[in-house]
Tab-separated table of N, CA, C and O in Angstrom:
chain	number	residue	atom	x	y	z
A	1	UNK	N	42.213	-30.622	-27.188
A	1	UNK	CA	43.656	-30.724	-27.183
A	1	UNK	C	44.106	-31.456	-25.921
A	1	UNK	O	43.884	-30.991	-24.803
A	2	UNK	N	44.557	-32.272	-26.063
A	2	UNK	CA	45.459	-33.299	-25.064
A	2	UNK	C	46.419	-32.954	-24.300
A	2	UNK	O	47.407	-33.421	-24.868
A	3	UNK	N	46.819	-32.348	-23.219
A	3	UNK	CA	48.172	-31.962	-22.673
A	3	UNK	C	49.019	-33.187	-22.559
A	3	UNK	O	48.885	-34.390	-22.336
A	4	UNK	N	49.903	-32.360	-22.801
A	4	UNK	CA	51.186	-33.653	-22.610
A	4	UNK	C	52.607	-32.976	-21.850
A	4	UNK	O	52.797	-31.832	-22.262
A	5	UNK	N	53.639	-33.434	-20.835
A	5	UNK	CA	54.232	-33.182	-19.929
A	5	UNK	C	55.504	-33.749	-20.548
A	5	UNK	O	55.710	-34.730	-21.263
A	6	UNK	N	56.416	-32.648	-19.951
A	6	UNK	CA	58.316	-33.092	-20.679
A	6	UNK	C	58.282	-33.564	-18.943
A	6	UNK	O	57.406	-33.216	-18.151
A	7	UNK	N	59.540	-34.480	-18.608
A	7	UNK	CA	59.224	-35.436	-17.496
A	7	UNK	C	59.776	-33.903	-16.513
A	7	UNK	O	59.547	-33.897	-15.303
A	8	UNK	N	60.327	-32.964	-17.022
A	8	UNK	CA	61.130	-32.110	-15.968
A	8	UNK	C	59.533	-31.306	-15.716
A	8	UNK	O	59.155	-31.126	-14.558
A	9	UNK	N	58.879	-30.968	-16.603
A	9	UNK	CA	57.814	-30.433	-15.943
A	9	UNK	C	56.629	-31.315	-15.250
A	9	UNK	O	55.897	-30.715	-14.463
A	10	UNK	N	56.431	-32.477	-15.451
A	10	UNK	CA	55.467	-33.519	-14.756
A	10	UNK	C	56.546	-33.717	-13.259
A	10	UNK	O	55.885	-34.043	-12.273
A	11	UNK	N	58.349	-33.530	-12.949
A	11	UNK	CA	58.404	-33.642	-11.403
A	11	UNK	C	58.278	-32.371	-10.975
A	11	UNK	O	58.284	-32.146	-9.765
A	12	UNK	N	58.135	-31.272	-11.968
A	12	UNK	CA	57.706	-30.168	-10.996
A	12	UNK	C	56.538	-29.929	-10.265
A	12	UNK	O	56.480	-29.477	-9.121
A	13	UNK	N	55.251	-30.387	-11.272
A	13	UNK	CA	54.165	-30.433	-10.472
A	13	UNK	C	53.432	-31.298	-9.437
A	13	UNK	O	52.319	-31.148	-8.933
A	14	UNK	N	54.648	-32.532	-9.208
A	14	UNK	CA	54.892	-33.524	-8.679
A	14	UNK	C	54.357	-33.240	-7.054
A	14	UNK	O	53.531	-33.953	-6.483
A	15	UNK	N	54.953	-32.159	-6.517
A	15	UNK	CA	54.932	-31.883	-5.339
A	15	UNK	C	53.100	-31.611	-4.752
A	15	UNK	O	52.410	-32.007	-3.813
A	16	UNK	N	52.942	-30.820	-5.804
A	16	UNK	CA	51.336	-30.273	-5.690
A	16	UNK	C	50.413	-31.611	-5.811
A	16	UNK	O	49.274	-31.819	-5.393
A	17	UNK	N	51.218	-32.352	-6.456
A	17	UNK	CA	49.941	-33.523	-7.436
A	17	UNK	C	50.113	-34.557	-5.774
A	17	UNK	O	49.169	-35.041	-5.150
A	18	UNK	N	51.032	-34.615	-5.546
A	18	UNK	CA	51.069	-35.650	-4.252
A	18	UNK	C	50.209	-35.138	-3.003
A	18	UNK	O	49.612	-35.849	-2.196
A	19	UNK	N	50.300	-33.427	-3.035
A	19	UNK	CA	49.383	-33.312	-1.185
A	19	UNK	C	47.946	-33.391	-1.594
A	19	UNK	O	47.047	-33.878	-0.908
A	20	UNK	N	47.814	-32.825	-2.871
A	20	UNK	CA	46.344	-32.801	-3.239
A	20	UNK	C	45.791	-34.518	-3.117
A	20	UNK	O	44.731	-34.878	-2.605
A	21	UNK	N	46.793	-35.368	-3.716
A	21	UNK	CA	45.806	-36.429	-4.061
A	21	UNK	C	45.705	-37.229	-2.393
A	21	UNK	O	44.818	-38.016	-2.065
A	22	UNK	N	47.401	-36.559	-1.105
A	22	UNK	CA	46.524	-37.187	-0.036
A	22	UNK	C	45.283	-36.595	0.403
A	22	UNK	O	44.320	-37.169	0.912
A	23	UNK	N	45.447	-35.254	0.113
A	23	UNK	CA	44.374	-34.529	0.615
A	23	UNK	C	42.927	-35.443	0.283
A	23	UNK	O	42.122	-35.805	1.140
A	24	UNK	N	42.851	-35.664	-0.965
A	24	UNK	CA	41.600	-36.470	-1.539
A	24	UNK	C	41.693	-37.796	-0.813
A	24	UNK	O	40.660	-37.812	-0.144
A	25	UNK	N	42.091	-38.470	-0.667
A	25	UNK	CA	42.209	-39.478	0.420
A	25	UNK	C	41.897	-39.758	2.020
A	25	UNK	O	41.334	-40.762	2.455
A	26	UNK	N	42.390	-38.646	2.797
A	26	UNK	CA	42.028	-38.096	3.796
A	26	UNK	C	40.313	-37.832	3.879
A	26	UNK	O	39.691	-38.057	4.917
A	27	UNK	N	39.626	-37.297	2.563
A	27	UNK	CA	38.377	-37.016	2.453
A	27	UNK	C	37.572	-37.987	2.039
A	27	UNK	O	36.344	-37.905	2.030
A	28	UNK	N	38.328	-39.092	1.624
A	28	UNK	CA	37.649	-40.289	1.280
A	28	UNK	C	37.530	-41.045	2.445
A	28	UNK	O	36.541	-41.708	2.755
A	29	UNK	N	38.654	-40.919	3.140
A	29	UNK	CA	38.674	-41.676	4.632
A	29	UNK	C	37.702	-41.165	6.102
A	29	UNK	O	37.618	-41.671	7.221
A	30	UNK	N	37.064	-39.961	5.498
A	30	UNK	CA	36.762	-39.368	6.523
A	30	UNK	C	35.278	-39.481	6.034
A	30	UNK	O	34.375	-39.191	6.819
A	31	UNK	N	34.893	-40.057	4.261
A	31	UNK	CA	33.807	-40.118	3.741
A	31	UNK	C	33.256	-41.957	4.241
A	31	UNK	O	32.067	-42.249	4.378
A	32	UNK	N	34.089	-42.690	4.384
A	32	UNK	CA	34.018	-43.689	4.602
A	32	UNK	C	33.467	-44.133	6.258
A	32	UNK	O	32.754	-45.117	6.453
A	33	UNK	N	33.973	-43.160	7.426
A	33	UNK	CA	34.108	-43.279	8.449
A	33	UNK	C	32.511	-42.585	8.578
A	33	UNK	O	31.639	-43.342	9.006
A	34	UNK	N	32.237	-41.601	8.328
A	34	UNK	CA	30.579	-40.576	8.425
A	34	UNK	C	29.647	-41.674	8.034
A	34	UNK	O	28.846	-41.998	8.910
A	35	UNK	N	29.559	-42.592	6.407
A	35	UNK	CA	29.117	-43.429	6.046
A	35	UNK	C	28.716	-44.217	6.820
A	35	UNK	O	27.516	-44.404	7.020
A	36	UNK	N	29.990	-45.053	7.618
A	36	UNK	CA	29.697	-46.172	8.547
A	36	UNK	C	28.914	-46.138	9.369
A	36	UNK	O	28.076	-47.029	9.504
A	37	UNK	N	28.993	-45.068	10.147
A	37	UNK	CA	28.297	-44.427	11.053
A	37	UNK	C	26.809	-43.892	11.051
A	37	UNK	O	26.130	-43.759	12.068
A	38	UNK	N	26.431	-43.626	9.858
A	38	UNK	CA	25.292	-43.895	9.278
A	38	UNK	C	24.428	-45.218	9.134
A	38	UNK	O	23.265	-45.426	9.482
A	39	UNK	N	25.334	-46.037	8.526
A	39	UNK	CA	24.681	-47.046	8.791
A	39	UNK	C	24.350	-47.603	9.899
A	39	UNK	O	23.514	-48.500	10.006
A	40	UNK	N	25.073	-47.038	10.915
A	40	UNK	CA	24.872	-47.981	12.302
A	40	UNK	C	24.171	-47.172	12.868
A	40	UNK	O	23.760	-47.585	13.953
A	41	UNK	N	23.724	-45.783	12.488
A	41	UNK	CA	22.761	-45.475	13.249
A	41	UNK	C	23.281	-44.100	14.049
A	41	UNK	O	22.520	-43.178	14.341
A	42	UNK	N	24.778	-44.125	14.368
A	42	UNK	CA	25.442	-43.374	15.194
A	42	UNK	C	26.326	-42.416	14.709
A	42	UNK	O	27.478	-42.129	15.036
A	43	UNK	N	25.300	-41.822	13.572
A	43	UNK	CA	26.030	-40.484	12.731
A	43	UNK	C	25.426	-39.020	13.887
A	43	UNK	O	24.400	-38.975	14.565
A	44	UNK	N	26.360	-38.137	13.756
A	44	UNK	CA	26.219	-36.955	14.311
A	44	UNK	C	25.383	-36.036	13.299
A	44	UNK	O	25.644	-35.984	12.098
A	45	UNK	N	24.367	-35.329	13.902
A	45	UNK	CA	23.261	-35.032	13.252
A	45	UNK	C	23.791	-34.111	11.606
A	45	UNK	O	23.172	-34.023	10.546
A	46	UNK	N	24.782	-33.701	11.893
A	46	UNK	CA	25.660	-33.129	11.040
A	46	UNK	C	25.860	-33.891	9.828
A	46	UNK	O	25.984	-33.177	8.833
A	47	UNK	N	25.933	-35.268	9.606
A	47	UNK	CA	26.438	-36.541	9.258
A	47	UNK	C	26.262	-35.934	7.528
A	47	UNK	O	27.213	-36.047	6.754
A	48	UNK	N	24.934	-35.299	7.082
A	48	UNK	CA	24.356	-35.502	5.356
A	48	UNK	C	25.372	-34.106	4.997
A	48	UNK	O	25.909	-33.982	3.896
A	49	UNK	N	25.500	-33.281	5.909
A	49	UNK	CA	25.857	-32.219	5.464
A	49	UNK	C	27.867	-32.101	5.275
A	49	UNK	O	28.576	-31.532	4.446
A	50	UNK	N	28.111	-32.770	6.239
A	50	UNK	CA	29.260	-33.206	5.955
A	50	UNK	C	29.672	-34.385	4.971
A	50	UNK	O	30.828	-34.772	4.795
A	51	UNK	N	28.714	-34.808	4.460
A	51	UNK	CA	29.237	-36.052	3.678
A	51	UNK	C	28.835	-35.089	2.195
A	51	UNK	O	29.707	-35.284	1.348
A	52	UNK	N	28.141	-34.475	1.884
A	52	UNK	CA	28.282	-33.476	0.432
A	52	UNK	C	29.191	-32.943	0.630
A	52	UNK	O	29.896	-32.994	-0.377
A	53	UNK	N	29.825	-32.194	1.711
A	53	UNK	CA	31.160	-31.411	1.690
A	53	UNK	C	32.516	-32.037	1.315
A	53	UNK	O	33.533	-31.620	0.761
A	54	UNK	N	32.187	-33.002	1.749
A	54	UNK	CA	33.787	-34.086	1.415
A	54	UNK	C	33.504	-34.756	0.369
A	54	UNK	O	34.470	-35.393	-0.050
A	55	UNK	N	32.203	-34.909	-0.447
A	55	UNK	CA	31.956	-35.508	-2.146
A	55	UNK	C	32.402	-34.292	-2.621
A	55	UNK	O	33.374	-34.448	-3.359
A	56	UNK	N	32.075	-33.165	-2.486
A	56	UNK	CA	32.599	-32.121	-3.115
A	56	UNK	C	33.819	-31.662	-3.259
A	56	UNK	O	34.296	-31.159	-4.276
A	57	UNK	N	34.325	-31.834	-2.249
A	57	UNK	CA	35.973	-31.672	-1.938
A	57	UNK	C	36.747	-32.662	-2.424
A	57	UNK	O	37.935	-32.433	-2.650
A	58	UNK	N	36.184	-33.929	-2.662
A	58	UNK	CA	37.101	-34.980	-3.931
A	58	UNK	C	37.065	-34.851	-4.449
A	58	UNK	O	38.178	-35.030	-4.944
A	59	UNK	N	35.930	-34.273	-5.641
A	59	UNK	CA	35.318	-33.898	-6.789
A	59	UNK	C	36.349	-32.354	-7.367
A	59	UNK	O	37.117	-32.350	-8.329
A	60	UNK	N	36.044	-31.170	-6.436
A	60	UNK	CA	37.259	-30.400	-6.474
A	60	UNK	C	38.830	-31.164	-7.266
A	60	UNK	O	39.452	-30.984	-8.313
A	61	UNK	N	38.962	-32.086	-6.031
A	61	UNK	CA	40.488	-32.564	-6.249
A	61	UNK	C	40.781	-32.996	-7.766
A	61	UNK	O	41.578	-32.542	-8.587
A	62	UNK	N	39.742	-34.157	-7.848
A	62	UNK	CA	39.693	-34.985	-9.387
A	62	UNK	C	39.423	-33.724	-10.277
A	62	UNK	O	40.495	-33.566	-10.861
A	63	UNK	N	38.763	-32.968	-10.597
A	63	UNK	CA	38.779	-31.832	-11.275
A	63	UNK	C	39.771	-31.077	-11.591
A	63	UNK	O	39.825	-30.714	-12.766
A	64	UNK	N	40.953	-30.574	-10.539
A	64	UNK	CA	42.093	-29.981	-10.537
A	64	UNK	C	42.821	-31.451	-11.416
A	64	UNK	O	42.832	-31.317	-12.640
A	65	UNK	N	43.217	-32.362	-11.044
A	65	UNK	CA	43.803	-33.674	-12.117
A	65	UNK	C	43.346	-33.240	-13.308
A	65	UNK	O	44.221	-32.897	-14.103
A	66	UNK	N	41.979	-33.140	-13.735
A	66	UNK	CA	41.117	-33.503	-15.115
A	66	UNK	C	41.719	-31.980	-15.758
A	66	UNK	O	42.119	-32.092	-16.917
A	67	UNK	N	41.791	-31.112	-15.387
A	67	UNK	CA	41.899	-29.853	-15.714
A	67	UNK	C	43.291	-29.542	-16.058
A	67	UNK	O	43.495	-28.509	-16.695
A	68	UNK	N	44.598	-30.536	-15.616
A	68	UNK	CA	45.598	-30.594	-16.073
A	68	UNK	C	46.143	-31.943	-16.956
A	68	UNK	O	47.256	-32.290	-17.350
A	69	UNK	N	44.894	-32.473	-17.051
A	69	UNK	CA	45.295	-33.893	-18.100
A	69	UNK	C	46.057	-35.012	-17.437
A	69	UNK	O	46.678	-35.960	-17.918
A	70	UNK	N	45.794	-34.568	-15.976
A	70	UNK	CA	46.628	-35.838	-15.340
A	70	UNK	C	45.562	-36.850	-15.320
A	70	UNK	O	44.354	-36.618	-15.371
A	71	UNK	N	46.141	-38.007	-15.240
A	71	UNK	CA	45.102	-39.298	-14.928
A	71	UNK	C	45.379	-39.852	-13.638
A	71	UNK	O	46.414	-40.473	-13.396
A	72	UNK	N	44.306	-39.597	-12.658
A	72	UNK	CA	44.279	-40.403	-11.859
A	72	UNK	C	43.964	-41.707	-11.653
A	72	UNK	O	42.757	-41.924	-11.756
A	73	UNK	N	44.718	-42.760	-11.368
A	73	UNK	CA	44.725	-44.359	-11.791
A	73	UNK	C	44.113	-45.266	-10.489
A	73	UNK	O	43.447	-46.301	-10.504
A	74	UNK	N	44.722	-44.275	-9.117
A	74	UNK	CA	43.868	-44.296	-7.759
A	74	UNK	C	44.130	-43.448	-6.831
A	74	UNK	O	44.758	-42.406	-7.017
A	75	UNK	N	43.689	-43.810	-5.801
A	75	UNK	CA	43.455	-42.362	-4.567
A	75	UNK	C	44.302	-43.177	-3.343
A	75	UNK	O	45.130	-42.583	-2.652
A	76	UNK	N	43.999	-44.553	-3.172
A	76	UNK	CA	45.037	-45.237	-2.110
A	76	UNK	C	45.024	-46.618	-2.724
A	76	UNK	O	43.906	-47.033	-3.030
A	77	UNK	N	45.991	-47.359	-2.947
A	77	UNK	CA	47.226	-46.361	-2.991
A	77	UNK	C	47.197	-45.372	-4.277
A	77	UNK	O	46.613	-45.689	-5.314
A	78	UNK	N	47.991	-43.951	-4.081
A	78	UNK	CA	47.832	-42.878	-5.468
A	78	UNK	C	48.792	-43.868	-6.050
A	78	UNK	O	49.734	-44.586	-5.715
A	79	UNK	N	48.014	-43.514	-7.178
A	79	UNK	CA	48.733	-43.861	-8.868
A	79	UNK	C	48.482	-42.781	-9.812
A	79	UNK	O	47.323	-42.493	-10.109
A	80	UNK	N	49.647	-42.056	-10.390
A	80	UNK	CA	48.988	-41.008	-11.466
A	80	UNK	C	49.452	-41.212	-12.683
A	80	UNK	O	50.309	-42.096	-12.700
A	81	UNK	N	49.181	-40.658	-13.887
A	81	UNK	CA	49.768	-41.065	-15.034
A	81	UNK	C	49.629	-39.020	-16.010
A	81	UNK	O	48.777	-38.145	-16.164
A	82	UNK	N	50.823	-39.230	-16.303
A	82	UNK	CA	50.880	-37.934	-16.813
A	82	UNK	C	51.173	-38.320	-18.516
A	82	UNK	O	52.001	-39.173	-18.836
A	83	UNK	N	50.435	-37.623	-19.420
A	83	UNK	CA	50.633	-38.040	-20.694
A	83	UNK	C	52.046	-37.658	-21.307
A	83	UNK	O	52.657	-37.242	-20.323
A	84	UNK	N	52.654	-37.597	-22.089
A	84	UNK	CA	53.907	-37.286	-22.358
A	84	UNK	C	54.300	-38.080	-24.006
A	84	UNK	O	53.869	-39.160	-24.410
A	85	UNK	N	55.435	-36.932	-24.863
A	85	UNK	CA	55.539	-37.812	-25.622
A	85	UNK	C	57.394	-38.397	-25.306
A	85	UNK	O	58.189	-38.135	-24.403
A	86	UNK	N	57.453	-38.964	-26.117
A	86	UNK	CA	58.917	-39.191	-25.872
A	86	UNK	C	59.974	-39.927	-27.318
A	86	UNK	O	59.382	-39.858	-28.395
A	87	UNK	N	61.024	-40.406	-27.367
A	87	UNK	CA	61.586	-40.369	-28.022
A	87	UNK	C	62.397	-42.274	-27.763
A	87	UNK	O	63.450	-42.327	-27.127
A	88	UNK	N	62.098	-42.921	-28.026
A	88	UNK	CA	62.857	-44.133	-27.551
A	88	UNK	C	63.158	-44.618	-29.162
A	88	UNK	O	62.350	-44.319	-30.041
A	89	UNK	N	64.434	-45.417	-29.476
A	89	UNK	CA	65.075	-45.880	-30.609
A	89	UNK	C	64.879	-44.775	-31.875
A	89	UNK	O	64.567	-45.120	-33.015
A	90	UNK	N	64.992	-44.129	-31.679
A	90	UNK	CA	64.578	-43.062	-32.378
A	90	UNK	C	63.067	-42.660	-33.225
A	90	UNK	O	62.891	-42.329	-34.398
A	91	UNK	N	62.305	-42.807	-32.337
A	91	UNK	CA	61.199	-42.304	-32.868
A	91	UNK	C	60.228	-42.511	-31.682
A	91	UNK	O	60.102	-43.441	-30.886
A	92	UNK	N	59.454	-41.091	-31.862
A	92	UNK	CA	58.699	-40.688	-31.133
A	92	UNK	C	57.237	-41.434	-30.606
A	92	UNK	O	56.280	-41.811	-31.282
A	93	UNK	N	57.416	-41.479	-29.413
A	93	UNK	CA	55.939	-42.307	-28.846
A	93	UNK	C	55.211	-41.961	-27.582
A	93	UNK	O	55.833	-41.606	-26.581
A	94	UNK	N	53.598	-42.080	-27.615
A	94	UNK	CA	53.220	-41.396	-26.540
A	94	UNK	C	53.217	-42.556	-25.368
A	94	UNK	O	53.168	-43.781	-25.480
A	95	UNK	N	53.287	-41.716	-24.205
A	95	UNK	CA	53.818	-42.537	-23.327
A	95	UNK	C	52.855	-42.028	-22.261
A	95	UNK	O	52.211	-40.987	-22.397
A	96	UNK	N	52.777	-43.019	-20.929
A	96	UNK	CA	52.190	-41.827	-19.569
A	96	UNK	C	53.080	-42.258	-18.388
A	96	UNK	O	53.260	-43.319	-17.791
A	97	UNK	N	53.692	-40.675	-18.267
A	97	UNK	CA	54.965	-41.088	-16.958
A	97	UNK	C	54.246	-41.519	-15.650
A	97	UNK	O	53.348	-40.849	-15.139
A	98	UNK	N	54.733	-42.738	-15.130
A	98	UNK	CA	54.112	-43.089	-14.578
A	98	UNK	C	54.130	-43.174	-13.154
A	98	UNK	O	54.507	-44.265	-12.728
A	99	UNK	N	53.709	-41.996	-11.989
A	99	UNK	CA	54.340	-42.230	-10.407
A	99	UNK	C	53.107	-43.323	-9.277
A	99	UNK	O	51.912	-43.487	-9.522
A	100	UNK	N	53.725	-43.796	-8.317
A	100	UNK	CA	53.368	-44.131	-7.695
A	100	UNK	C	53.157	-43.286	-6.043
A	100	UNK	O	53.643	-42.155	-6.018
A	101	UNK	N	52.682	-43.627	-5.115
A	101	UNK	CA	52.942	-42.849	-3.883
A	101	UNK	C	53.934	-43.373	-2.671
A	101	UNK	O	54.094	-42.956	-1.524
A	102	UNK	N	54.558	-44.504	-3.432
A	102	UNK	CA	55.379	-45.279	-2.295
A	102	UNK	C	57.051	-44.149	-3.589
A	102	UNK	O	58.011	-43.592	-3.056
A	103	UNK	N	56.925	-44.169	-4.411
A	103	UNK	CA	58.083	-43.362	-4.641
A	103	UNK	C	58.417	-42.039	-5.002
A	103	UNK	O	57.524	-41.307	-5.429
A	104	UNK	N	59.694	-41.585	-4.881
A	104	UNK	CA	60.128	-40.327	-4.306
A	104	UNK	C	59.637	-39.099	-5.669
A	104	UNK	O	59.252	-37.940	-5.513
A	105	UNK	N	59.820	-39.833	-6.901
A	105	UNK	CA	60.179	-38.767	-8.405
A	105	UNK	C	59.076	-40.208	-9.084
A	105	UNK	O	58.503	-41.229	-8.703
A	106	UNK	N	59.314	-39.396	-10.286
A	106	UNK	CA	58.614	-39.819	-11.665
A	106	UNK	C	59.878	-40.667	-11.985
A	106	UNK	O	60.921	-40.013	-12.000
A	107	UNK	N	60.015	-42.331	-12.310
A	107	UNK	CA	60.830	-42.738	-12.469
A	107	UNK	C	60.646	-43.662	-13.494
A	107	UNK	O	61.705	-44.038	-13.998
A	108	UNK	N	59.537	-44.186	-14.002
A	108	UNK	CA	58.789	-45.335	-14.873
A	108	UNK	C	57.884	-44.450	-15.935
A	108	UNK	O	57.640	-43.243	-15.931
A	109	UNK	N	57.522	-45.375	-16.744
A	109	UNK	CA	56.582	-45.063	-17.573
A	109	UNK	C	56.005	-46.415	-18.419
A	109	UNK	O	56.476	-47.550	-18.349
A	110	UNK	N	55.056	-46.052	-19.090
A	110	UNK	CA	54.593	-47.238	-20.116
A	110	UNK	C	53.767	-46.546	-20.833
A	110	UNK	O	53.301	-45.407	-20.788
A	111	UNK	N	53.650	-47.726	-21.705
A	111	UNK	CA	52.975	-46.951	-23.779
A	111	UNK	C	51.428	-46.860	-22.469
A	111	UNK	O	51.306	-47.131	-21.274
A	112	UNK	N	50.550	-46.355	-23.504
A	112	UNK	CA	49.415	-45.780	-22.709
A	112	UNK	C	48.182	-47.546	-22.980
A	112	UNK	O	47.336	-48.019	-22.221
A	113	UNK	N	48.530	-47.892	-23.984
A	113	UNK	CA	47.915	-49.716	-24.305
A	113	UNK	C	48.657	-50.495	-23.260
A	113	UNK	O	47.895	-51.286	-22.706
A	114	UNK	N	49.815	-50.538	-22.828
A	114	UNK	CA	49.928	-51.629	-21.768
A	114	UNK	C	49.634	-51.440	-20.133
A	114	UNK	O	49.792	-52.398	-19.376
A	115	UNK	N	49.238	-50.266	-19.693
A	115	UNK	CA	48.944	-49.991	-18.305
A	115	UNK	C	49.924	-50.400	-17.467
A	115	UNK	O	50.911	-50.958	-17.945
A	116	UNK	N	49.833	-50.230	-16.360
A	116	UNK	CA	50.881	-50.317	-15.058
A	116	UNK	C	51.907	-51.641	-15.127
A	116	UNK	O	52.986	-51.676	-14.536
A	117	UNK	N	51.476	-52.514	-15.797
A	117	UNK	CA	52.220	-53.732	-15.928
A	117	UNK	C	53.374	-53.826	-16.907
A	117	UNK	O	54.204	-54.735	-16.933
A	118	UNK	N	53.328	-52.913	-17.601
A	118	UNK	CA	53.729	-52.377	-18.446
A	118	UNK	C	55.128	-51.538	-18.684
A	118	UNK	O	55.870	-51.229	-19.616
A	119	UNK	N	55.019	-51.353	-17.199
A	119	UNK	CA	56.163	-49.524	-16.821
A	119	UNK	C	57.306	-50.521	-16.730
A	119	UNK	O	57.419	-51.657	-16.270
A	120	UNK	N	58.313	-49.446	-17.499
A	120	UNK	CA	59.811	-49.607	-17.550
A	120	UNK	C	60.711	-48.237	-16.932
A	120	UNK	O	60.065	-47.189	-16.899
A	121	UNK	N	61.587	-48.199	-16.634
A	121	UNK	CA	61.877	-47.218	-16.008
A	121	UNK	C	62.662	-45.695	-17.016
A	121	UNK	O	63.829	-45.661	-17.405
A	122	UNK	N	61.841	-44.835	-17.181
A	122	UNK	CA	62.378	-43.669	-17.661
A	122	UNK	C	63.729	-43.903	-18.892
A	122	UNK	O	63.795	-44.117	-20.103
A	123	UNK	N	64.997	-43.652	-17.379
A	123	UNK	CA	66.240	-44.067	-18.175
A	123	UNK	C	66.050	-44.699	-19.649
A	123	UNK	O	66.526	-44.062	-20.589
A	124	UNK	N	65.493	-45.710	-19.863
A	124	UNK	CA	65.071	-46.740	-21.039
A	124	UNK	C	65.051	-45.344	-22.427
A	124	UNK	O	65.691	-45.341	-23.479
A	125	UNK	N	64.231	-44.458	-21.985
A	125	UNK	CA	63.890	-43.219	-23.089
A	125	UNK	C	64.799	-42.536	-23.427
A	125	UNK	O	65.585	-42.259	-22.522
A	126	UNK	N	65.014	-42.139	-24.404
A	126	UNK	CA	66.255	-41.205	-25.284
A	126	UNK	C	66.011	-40.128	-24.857
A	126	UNK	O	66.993	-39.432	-24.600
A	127	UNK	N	64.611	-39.529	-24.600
A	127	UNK	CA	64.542	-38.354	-24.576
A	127	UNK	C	63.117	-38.314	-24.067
A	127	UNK	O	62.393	-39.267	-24.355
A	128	UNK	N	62.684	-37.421	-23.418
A	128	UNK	CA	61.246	-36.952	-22.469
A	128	UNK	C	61.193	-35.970	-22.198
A	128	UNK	O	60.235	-35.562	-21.542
């Protein structure tokens, strides 16, 4: 079964979906930085054991997404896509509301075949 989000409940979970996915970011950045440092030789002996902890701790994150049917589209910049159906010219179509991390709310969306290039802004929908 597919979850799907009315747009008032995809900005409620809005708040959670944004610290988590910097959170996952932060751990990617900190997975990237241990990495480097590896390669050059000048990892802290700690280096293997901390780098499973922070694969794990993204993995966590993407899991919490997968587990609510959100789609994560990226980690930096975040892009998420929440499935949803909706109602435009009168008849019903699935859609994925579509946020970014440079903006404030869920304000766009697009059919789930045209991807990000795609998004028109909410308003456009009769109903969500």
């Amino acid at each position: 079964m597919t979850t799907t989000y009315r747009l008032d409940d995809a900005q409620a979970l809005l708040p959670e979906a944004r610290r988590r996915i910097a959170d996952a970011a932060a751990m990617l950045a900190d997975l990237r930085r241990l990495k480097e440092q590896a390669r050059s030789g000048h990892a802290p002996a700690s280096a293997v054991e901390e780098i499973k902890v922070l694969e794990r701790g993204v993995q966590a994150v993407l899991d919490w997404f997968d587990e609510r049917g959100i789609q994560v589209k990226g980690i930096e910049p975040a892009l998420l896509d929440f499935p949803a159906q909706a109602v435009r010219d009168g008849r019903t179509v699935d859609v994925l509301l579509c946020w970014r991390d440079d903006e404030d709310a869920i304000a766009f969306y697009h059919p789930p075949e045209a991807g990000y290039r795609g998004r028109e802004p909410v308003a456009m929908l009769d109903q969500v």
